CSV table of C-alpha atoms and ligand atoms in Angstrom, one decimal:
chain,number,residue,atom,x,y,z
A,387,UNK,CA,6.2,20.3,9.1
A,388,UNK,CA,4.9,23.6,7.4
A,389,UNK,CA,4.0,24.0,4.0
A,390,UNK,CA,3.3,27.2,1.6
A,391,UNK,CA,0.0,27.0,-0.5
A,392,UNK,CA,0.6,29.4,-3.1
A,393,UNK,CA,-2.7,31.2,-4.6
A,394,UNK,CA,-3.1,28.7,-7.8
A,395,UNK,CA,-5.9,29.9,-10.3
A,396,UNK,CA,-4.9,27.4,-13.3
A,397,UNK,CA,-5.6,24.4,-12.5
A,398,UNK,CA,-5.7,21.4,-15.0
A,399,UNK,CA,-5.2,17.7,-14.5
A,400,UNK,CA,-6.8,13.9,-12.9
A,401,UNK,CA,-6.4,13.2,-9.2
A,402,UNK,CA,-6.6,9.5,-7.9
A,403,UNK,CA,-7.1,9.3,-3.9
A,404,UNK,CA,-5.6,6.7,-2.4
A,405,UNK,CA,-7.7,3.8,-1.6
A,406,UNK,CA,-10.9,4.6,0.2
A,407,UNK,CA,-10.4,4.3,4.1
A,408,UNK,CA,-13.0,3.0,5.0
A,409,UNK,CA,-12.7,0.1,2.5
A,410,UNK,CA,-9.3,-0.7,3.3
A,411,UNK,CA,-9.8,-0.8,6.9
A,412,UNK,CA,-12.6,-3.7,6.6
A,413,UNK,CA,-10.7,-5.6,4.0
A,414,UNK,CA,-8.2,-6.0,6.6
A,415,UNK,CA,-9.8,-6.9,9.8
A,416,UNK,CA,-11.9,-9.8,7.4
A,417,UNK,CA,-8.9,-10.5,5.6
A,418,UNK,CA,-7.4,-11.3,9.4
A,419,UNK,CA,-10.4,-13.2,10.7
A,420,UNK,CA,-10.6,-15.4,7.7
A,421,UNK,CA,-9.2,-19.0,7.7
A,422,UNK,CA,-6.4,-18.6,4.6
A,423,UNK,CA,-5.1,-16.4,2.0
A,424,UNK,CA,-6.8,-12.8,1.0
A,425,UNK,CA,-5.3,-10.3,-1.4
A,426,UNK,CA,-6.2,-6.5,-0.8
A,427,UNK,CA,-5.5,-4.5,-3.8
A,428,UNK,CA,-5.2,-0.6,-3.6
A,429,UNK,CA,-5.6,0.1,0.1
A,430,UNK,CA,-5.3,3.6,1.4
A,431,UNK,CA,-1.3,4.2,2.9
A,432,UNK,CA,-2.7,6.4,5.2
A,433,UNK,CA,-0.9,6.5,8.8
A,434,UNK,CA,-4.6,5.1,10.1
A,435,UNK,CA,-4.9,1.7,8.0
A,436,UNK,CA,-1.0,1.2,9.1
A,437,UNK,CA,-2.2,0.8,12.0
A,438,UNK,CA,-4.8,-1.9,11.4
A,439,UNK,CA,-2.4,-3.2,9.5
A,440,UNK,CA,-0.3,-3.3,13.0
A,441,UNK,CA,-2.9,-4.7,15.2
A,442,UNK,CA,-4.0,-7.5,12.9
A,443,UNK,CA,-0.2,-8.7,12.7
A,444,UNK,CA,0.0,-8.4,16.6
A,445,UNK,CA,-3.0,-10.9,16.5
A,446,UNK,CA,-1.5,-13.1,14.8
A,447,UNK,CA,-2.3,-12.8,10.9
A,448,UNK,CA,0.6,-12.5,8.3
A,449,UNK,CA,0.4,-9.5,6.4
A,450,UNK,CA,3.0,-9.5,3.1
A,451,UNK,CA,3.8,-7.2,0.8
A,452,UNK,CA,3.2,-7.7,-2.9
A,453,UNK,CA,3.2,-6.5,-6.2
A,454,UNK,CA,1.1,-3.4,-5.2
A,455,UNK,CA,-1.0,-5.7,-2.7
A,456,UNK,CA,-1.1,-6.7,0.4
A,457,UNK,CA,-1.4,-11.3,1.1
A,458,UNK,CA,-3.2,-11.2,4.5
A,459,UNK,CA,-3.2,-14.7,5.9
A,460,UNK,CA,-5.5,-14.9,8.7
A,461,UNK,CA,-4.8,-18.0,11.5
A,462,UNK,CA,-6.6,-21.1,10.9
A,463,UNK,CA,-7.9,-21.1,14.6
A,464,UNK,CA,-8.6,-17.2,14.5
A,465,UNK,CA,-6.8,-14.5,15.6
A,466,UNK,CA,-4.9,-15.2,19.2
A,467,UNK,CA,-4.9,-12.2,22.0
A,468,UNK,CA,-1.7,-10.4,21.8
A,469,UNK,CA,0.2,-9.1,25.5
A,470,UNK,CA,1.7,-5.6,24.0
A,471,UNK,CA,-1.4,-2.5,23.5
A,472,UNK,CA,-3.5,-2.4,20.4
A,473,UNK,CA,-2.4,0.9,19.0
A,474,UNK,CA,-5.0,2.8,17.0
A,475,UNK,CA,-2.7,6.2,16.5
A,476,UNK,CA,-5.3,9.0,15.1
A,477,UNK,CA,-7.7,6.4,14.2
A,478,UNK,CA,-11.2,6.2,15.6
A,479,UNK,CA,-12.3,3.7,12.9
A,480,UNK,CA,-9.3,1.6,13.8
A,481,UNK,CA,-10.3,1.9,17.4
A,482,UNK,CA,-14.7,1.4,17.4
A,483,UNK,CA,-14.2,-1.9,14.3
A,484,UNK,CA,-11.4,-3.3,16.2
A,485,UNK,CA,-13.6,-3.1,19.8
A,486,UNK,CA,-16.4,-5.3,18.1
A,487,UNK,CA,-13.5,-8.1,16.1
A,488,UNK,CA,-11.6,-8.3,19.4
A,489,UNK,CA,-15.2,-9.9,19.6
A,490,UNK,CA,-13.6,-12.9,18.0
A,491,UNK,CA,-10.5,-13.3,20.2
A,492,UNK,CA,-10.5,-14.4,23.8
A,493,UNK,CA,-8.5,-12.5,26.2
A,494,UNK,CA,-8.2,-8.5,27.5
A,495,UNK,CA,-6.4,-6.1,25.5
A,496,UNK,CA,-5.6,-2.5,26.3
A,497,UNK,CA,-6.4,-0.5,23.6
A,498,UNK,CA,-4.7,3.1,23.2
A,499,UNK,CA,-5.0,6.0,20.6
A,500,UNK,CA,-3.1,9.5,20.3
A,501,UNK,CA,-3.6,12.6,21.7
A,502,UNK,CA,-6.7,13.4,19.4
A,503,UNK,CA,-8.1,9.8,19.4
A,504,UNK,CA,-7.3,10.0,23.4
A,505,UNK,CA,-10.6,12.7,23.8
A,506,UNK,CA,-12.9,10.9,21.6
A,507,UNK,CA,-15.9,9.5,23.4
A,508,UNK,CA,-16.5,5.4,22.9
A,509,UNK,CA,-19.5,4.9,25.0
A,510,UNK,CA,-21.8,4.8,21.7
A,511,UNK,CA,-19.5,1.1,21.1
A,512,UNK,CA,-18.6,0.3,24.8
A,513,UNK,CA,-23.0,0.0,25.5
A,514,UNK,CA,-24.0,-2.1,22.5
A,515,UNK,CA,-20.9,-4.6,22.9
A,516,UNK,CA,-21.3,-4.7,26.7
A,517,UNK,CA,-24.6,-6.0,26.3
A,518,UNK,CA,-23.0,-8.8,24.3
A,519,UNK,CA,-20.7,-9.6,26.3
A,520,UNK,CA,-17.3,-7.8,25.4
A,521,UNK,CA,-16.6,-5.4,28.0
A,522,UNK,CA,-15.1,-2.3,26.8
A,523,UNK,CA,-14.0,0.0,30.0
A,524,UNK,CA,-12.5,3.6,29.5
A,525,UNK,CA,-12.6,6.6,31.5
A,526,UNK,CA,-15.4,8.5,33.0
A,527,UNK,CA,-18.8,8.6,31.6
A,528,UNK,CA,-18.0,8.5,28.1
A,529,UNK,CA,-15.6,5.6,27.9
A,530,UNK,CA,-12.7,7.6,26.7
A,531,UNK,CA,-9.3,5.6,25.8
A,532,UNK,CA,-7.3,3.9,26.6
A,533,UNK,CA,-9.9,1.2,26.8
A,534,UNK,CA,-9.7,-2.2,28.0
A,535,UNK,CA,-11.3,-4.6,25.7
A,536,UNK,CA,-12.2,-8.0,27.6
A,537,UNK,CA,-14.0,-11.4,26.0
A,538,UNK,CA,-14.4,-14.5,28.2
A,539,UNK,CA,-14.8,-17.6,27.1
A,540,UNK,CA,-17.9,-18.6,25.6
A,541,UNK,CA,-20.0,-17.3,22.9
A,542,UNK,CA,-21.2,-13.6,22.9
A,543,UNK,CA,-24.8,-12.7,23.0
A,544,UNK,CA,-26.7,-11.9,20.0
A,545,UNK,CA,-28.3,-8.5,20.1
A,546,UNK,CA,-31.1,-6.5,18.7
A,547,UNK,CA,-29.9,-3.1,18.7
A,548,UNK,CA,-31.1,0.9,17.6
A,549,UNK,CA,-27.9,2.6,16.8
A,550,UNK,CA,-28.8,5.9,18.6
A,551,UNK,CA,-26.3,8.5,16.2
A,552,UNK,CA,-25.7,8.0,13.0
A,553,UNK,CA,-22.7,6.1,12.9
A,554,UNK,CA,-21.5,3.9,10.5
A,555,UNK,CA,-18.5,3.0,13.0
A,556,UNK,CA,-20.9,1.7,16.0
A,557,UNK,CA,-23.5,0.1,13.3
A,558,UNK,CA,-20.0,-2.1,12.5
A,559,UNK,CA,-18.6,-2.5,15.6
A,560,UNK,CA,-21.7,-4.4,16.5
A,561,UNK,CA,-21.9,-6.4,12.9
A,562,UNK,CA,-18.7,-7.8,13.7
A,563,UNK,CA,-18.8,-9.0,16.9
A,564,UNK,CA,-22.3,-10.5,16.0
A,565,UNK,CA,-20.1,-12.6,13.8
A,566,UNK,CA,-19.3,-14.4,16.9
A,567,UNK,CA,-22.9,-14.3,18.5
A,568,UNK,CA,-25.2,-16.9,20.1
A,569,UNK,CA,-28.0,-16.2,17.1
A,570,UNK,CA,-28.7,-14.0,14.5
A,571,UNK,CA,-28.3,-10.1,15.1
A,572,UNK,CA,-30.0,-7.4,14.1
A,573,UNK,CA,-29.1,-3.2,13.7
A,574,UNK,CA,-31.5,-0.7,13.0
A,575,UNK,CA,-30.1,2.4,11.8
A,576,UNK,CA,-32.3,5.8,11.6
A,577,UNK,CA,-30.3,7.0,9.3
A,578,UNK,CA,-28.7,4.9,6.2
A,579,UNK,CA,-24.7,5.5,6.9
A,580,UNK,CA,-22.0,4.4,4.7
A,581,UNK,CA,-22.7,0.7,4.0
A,582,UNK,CA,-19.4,-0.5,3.4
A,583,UNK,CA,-19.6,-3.1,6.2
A,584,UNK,CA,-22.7,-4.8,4.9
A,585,UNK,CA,-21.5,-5.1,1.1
A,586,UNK,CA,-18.1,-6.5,2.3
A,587,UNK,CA,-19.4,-9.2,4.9
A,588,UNK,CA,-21.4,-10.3,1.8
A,589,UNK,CA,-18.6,-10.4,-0.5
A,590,UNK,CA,-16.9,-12.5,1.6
A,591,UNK,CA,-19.8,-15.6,2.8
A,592,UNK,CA,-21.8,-14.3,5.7
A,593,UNK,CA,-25.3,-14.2,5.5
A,594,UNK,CA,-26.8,-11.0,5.8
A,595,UNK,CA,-29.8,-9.3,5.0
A,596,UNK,CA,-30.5,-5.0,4.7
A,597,UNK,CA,-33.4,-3.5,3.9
A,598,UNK,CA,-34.1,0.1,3.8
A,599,UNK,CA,-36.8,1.5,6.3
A,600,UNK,CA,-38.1,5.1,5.5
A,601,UNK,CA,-34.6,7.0,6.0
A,602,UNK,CA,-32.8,4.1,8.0
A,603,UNK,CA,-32.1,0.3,7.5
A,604,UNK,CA,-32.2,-2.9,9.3
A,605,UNK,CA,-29.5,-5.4,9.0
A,606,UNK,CA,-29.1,-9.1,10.3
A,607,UNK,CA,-26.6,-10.9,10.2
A,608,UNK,CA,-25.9,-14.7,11.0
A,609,UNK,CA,-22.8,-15.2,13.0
A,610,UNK,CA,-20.0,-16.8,10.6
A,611,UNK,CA,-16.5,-16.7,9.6
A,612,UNK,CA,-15.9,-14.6,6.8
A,613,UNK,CA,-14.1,-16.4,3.7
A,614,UNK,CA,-10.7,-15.5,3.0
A,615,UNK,CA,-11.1,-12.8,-0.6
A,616,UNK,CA,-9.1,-10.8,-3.0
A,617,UNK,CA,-10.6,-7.0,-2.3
A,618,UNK,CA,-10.0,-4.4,-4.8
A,619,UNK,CA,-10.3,-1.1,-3.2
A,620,UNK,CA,-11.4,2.1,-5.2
A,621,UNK,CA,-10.5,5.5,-4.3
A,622,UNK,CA,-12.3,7.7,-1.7
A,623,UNK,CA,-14.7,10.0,-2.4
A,624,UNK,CA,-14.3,12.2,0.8
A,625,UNK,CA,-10.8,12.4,-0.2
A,626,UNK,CA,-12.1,13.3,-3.7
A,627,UNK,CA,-14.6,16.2,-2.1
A,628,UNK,CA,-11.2,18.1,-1.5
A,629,UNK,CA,-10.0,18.3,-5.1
A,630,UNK,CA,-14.0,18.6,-6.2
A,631,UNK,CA,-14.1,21.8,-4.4
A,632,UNK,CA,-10.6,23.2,-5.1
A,633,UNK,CA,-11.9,23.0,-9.0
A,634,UNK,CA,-15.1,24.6,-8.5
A,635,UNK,CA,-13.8,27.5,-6.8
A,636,UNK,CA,-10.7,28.0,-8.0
A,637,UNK,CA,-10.6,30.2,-11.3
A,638,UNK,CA,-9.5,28.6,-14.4
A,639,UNK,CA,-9.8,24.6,-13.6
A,640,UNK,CA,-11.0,21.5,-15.3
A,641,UNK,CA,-10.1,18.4,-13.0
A,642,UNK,CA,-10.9,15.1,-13.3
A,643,UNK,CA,-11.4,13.0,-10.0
A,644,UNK,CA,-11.2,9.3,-11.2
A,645,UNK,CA,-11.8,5.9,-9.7
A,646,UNK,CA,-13.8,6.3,-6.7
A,647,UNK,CA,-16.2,4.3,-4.3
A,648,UNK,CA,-19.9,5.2,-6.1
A,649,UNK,CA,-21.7,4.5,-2.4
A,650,UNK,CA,-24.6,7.0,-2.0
A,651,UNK,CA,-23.8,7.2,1.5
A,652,UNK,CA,-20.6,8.7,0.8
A,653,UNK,CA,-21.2,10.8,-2.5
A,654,UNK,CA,-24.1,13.0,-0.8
A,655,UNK,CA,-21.8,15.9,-1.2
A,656,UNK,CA,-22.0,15.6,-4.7
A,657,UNK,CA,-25.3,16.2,-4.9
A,658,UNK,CA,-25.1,19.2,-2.6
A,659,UNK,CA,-22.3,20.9,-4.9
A,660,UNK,CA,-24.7,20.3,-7.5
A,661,UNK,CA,-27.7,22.0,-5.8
A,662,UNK,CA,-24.9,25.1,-5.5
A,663,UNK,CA,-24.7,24.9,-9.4
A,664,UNK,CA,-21.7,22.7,-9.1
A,665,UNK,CA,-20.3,22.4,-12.9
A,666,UNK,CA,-20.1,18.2,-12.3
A,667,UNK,CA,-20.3,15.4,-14.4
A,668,UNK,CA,-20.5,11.8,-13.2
A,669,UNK,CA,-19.8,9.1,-15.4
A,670,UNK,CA,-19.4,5.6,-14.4
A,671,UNK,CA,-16.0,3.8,-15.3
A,672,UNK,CA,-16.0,-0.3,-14.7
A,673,UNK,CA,-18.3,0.3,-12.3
A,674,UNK,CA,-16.6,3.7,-10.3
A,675,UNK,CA,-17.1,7.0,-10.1
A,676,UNK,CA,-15.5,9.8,-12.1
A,677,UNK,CA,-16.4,13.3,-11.8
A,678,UNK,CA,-15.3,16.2,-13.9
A,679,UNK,CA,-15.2,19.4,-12.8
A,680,UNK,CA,-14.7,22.9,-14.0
A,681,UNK,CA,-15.1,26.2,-12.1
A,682,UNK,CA,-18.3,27.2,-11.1
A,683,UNK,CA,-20.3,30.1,-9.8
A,684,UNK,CA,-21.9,28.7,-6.8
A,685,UNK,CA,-24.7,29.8,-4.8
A,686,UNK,CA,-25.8,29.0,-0.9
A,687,UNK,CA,-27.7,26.1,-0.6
A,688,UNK,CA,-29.6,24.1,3.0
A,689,UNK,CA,-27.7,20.8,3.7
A,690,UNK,CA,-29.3,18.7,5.9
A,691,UNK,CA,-26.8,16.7,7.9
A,692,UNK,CA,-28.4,12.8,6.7
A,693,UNK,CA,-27.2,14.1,3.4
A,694,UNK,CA,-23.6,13.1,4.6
A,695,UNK,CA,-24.8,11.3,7.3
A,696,UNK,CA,-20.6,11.3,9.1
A,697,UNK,CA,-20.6,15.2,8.6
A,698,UNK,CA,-16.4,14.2,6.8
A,699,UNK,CA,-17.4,16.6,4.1
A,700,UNK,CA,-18.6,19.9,5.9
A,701,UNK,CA,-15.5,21.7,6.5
A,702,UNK,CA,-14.7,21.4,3.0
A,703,UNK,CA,-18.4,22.0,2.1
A,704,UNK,CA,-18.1,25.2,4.3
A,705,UNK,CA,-15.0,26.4,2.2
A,706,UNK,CA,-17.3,25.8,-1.2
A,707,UNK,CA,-19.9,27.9,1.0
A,708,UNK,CA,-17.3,30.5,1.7
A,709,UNK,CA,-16.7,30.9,-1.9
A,710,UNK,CA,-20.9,31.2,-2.4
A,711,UNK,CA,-23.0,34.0,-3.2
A,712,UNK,CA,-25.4,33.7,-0.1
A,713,UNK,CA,-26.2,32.0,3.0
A,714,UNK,CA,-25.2,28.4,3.5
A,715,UNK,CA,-27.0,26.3,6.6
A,716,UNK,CA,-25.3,23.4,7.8
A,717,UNK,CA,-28.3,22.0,9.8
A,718,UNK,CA,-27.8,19.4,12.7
A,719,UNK,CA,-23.8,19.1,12.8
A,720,UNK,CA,-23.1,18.6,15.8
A,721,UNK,CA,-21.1,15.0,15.6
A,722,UNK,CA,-18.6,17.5,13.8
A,723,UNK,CA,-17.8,18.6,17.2
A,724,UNK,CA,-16.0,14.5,18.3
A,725,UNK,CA,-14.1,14.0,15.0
A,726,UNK,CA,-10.2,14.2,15.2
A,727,UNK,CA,-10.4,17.9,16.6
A,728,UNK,CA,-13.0,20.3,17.2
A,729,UNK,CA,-14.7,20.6,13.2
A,730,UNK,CA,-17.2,22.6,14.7
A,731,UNK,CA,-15.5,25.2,15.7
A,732,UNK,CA,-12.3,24.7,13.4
A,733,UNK,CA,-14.4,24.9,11.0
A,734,UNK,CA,-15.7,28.5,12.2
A,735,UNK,CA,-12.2,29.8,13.2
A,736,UNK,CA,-11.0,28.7,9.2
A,737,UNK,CA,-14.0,30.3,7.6
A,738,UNK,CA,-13.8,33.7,9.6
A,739,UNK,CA,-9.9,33.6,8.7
A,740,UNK,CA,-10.8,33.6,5.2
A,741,UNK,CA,-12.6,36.9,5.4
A,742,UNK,CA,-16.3,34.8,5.2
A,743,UNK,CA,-18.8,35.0,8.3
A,744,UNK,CA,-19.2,31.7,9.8
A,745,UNK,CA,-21.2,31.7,13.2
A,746,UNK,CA,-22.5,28.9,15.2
A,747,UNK,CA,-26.8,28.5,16.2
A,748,UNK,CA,-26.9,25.5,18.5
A,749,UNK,CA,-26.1,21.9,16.2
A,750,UNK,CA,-26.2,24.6,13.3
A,751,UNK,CA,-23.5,26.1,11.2
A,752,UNK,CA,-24.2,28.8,9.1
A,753,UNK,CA,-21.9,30.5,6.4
A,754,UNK,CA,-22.3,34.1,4.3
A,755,UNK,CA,-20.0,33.6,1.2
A,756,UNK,CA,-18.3,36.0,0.1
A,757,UNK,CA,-19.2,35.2,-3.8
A,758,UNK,CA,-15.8,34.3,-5.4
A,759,UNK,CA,-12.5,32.8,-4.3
A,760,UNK,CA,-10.9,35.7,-5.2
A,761,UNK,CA,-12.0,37.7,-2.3
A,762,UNK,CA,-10.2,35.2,0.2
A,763,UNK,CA,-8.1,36.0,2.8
A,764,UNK,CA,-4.0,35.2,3.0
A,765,UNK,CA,-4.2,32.1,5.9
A,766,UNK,CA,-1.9,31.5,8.7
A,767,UNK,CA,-3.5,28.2,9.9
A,768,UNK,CA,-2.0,25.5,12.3
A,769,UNK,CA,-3.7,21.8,12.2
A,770,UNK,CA,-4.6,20.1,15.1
A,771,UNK,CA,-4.1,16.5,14.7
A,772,UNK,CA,-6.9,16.8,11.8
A,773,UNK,CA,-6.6,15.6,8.1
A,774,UNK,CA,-9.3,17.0,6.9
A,775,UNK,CA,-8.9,20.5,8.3
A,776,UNK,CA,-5.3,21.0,7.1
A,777,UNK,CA,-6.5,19.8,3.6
A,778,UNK,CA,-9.9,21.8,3.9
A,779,UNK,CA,-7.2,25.0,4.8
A,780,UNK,CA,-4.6,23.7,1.8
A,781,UNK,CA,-8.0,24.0,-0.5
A,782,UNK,CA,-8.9,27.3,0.7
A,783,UNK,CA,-5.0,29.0,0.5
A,784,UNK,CA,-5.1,27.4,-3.5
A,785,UNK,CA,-7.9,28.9,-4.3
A,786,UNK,CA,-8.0,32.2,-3.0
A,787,UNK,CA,-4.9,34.2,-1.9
A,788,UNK,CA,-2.5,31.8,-0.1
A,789,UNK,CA,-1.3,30.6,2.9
A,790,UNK,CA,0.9,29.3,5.6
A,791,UNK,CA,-0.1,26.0,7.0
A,792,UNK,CA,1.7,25.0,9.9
A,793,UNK,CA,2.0,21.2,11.8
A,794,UNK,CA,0.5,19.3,8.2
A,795,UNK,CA,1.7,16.0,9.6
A,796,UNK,CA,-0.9,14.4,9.9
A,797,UNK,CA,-2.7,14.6,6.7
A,798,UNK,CA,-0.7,11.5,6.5
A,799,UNK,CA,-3.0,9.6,8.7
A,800,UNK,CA,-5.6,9.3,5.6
A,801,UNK,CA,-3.5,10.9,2.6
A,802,UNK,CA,0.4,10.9,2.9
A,803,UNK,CA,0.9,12.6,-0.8
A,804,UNK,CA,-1.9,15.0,-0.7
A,805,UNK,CA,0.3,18.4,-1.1
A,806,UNK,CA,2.4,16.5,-3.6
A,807,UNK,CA,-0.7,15.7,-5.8
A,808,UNK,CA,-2.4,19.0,-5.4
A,809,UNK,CA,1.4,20.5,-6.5
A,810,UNK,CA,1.2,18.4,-10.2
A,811,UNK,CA,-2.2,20.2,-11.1
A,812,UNK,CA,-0.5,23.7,-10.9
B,1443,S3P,C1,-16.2,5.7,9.1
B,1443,S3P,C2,-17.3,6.3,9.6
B,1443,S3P,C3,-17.5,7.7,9.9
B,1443,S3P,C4,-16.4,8.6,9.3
B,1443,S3P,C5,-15.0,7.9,9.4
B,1443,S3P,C6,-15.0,6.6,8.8
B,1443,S3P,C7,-16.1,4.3,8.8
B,1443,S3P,O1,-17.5,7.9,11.3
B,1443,S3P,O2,-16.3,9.8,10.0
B,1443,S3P,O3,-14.0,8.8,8.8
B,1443,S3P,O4,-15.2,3.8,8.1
B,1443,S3P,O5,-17.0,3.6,9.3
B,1443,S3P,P1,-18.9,7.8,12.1
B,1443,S3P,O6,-19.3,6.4,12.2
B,1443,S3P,O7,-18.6,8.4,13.5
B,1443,S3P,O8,-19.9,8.6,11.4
C-alpha cells in the first residue's frame, strides 16, 4: 500500500489516538487470567492487541464483542495450554508479557512473530524467567523467535531481579509470572519505565508495593490471581507525540490532542518539546491529558535517553529536531537500534532525506535542523515493518514539502486510521 502526503501548512482540528497500547495489551492478558467477567473499554485496534486478543482466546478465555467493548471471560481454572503456535505478528510486547503469563499455564508452547519481530533479541526475558522456572529457548545467543515457552508442573520460583536495560516489557514479563511464584518477588529497575503494569495489577487485587529509588524503582509483588475488572483505556500518548509534532512544525496549526494516558513515563517527550520552546498547554480532563498545540519556532535541545526511557518518541523527536534551529543530541539511544526495524539508522537515512544532517557518535544521535519545516525535502520513503517510522515519515512529508510513502501497512499494527485522521485536519 502507498500513500501521497501532500505538503499541508493549515492545519486545524482534535485528534483522539486509539487506545493506548500498552494499556490495552495488559487489560487483556489480566482480563484472561482472571476467574469471571472483565469489560475493556476503548482498547487500541491496532494489528498488535489483535493478536493478544488471539492468543488469549487460543488459551482458552472468551473474548466478545460489545457495545464498543470487549467481555473477556477468563476460565475458572486458568487459562489451559493451547496445541497450535502463539502468534505475536509485529508485536514484541505481545511476545516478552505473554513469555512471563504463559507463567500461569502448564505446558510448552511455540511462540512465533513476523519477519521484524523474528530478529528481535529475547534473551533480556528468556534469563530472568529461566531462573524461575519457565524455560524460554530461541535461537543463538540472543534467544531470537520462534521461542519455545515451557512450564512444568509445580510452582515457579520467586525471584529477586535487577532489570539490566530499561525495559518496561522485561520489568513485566517478570511481574507476571511472579503472579504464580513460590513467594513474594521483587524488581529493581534503574531507570523508572512506563508503569502501566504496576498500576493495573493494583487495580485489579494483587498486592504490590513500588517505591521510587533515586532514578529507578523497586516493586514486589505477592503471587495472586488478578480479579476479574472493567478497564477503561485512554489514548496513547506516543501515538499523540506524532500529531504534537506535526502541529509545532507545521505552519499555520492549532491542534488539540485529547484523552490521553497522563503517565510521566510516557509523556517525557512533552517536556522535551517544551524545553525546544514547544507552544503546549496541558490541561487535565477527568483525570487525562489534553495538550494544545500551535506552531512553534523550536530550537535544539540535549535529551537524555531516561527522559523517554523506551526511546518510541525519538524518531519523531528527530523530525521536531530536523525542523530546529541548532543541534539536537539524542544521548544514549541505542535500544532504538532492536525496535521493529533499525530506528537508529532509519531514523538517520529519514532525517538526511529531508535535507537535515543526522550522523551517528556511538549510542548517540545527533541532528543539525534546518530551522523551519519549510526547508524540507520532497520524500520517497519505504517502511520497513515499522509504525512509527512510516508515521514519523507521513509527519515530515505534511509538514514540509511532501512525499511518497511506500509499504504503509503496517501502521496498522498500533494505528489502522492514522492517514485517515491526519487527512480530516487538512
Ligand atoms: C512497551 C514497552 C516499550 C515500548 C513498547 C511498549 C510496553 O518497550 O517500546 O512499544 O507496553 O511495555 P521496552 O520495554 O523494550 O522499552
Amino acid at each position: 500500500m502507498n500513500v501521497t502526503v501532500p505538503r499541508s501548512r493549515y492545519l486545524r482540528g482534535e485528534v483522539r489516538t486509539p487506545g493506548d497500547k500498552s494499556i490495552s495489551h495488559r487489560a487483556l492478558l489480566f482480563s484472561a487470567l482472571a476467574n469471571g467477567k472483565s469489560r475493556v473499554r476503548g482498547a487500541s485496534n491496532g494489528h498488535d492487541v489483535l493478536a493478544t486478543r488471539h492468543i488469549i482466546e487460543q488459551l482458552g478465555a472468551r473474548v466478545i464483542d460489545g457495545d464498543h467493548e470487549l467481555i473477556i471471560e477468563g476460565p475458572r481454572d486458568g487459562l489451559r495450554a493451547s496445541p497450535d503456535e502463539l502468534d505475536c505478528a509485529n508485536s514484541g510486547t505481545t511476545m516478552r508479557l505473554l513469555c512471563g503469563a504463559l507463567g500461569a499455564v502448564e505446558g510448552s508452547h511455540l511462540v512465533v512473530g513476523d519477519e521484524s519481530l523474528s530478529r528481535r533479541p529475547m534473551d533480556r526475558v528468556a534469563e530472568p524467567l529461566s531462573r524461575m522456572g519457565l524455560e524460554v529457548a530461541g535461537a543463538g545467543s540472543r534467544v531470537l523467535p520462534p521461542l519455545t515457552v515451557t512450564r512444568d508442573a509445580g510452582q515457579l520460583r520467586a525471584i529477586d531481579y535487577v532489570v539490566p536495560v530499561p525495559s518496561a516489557q522485561v520489568k513485566s514479563a517478570i511481574l507476571l509470572a511472579a503472579l504464580s511464584g513460590d513467594g513474594p518477588s521483587r524488581v529493581t529497575e534503574l531507570t523508572k519505565t512506563r508503569a502501566n503494569t504496576e498500576e493495573m495489577l493494583l487495580e485489579c487485587g494483587i498486592e504490590l508495593t513500588s517505591s521510587d529509588v533515586d532514578e529507578g524503582r523497586i516493586v514486589t509483588l505477592q503471587p495472586g490471581r488478578p480479579h476479574a475488572h472493567e478497564w477503561d483505556v485512554p489514548g496513547d500518548p506516543s501515538q499523540a507525540a506524532f500529531f504534537v509534532v506535526l502541529g509545532l512544525i507545521s505552519s499555520d496549526a492549532e491542534l488539540t490532542v485529547a484523552h490521553l494516558y497522563g503517565g510521566a513515563e510516557r509523556n517525557g517527550f512533552v517536556g522535551i518539546l517544551e524545553r525546544m520552546g514547544a507552544s503546549l498547554t496541558r490541561r487535565i480532563v477527568d483525570g487525562c491529558l489534553y495538550l494544545d498545540v500551535r506552531s512553534s519556532s523550536l530550537s535544539a535541545t540535549t535529551v537524555e535517553s531516561r527522559e523517554i526511557p523506551s526511546v518510541d518518541e525519538v524518531p519523531i523527536l528527530a523530525i521536531a529536531a530536523a525542523a530546529a534551529t541548532g543541534t539536537t543530541r539524542f544521548s544514549d539511544v541505542g535500544e532504538l537500534r532492536i525496535k521493529e526495524s533499525d530506528r537508529f539508522s532509519g531514523t538517520i537515512e529519514l532525517i538526511n532525506a529531508l535535507g537535515a544532517r543526522a550522523t551517528p557518535e556511538g549510542d548517540d544521535l545527533v541532528v543539525q535542523g534546518l530551522g523551519s519545516a519549510d526547508a524540507f525535502s520532497a520524500i520517497d520513503f519505504t517502511g520497513a515493518l515499522d509504525h512509527r517510522m512510516i508515521m514519523s515519515a507521513a509527519v515530515a512529508a505534511s509538514a514540509g514539502n511532501g512525499g511518497t510513502l511506500n509499504n504503509v501497512a503496517s501502521v496498522a499494527s498500533s494505528y489502522p486510521d492514522f492517514f485517515k485522521d491526519l487527512a480530516e485536519l487538512r
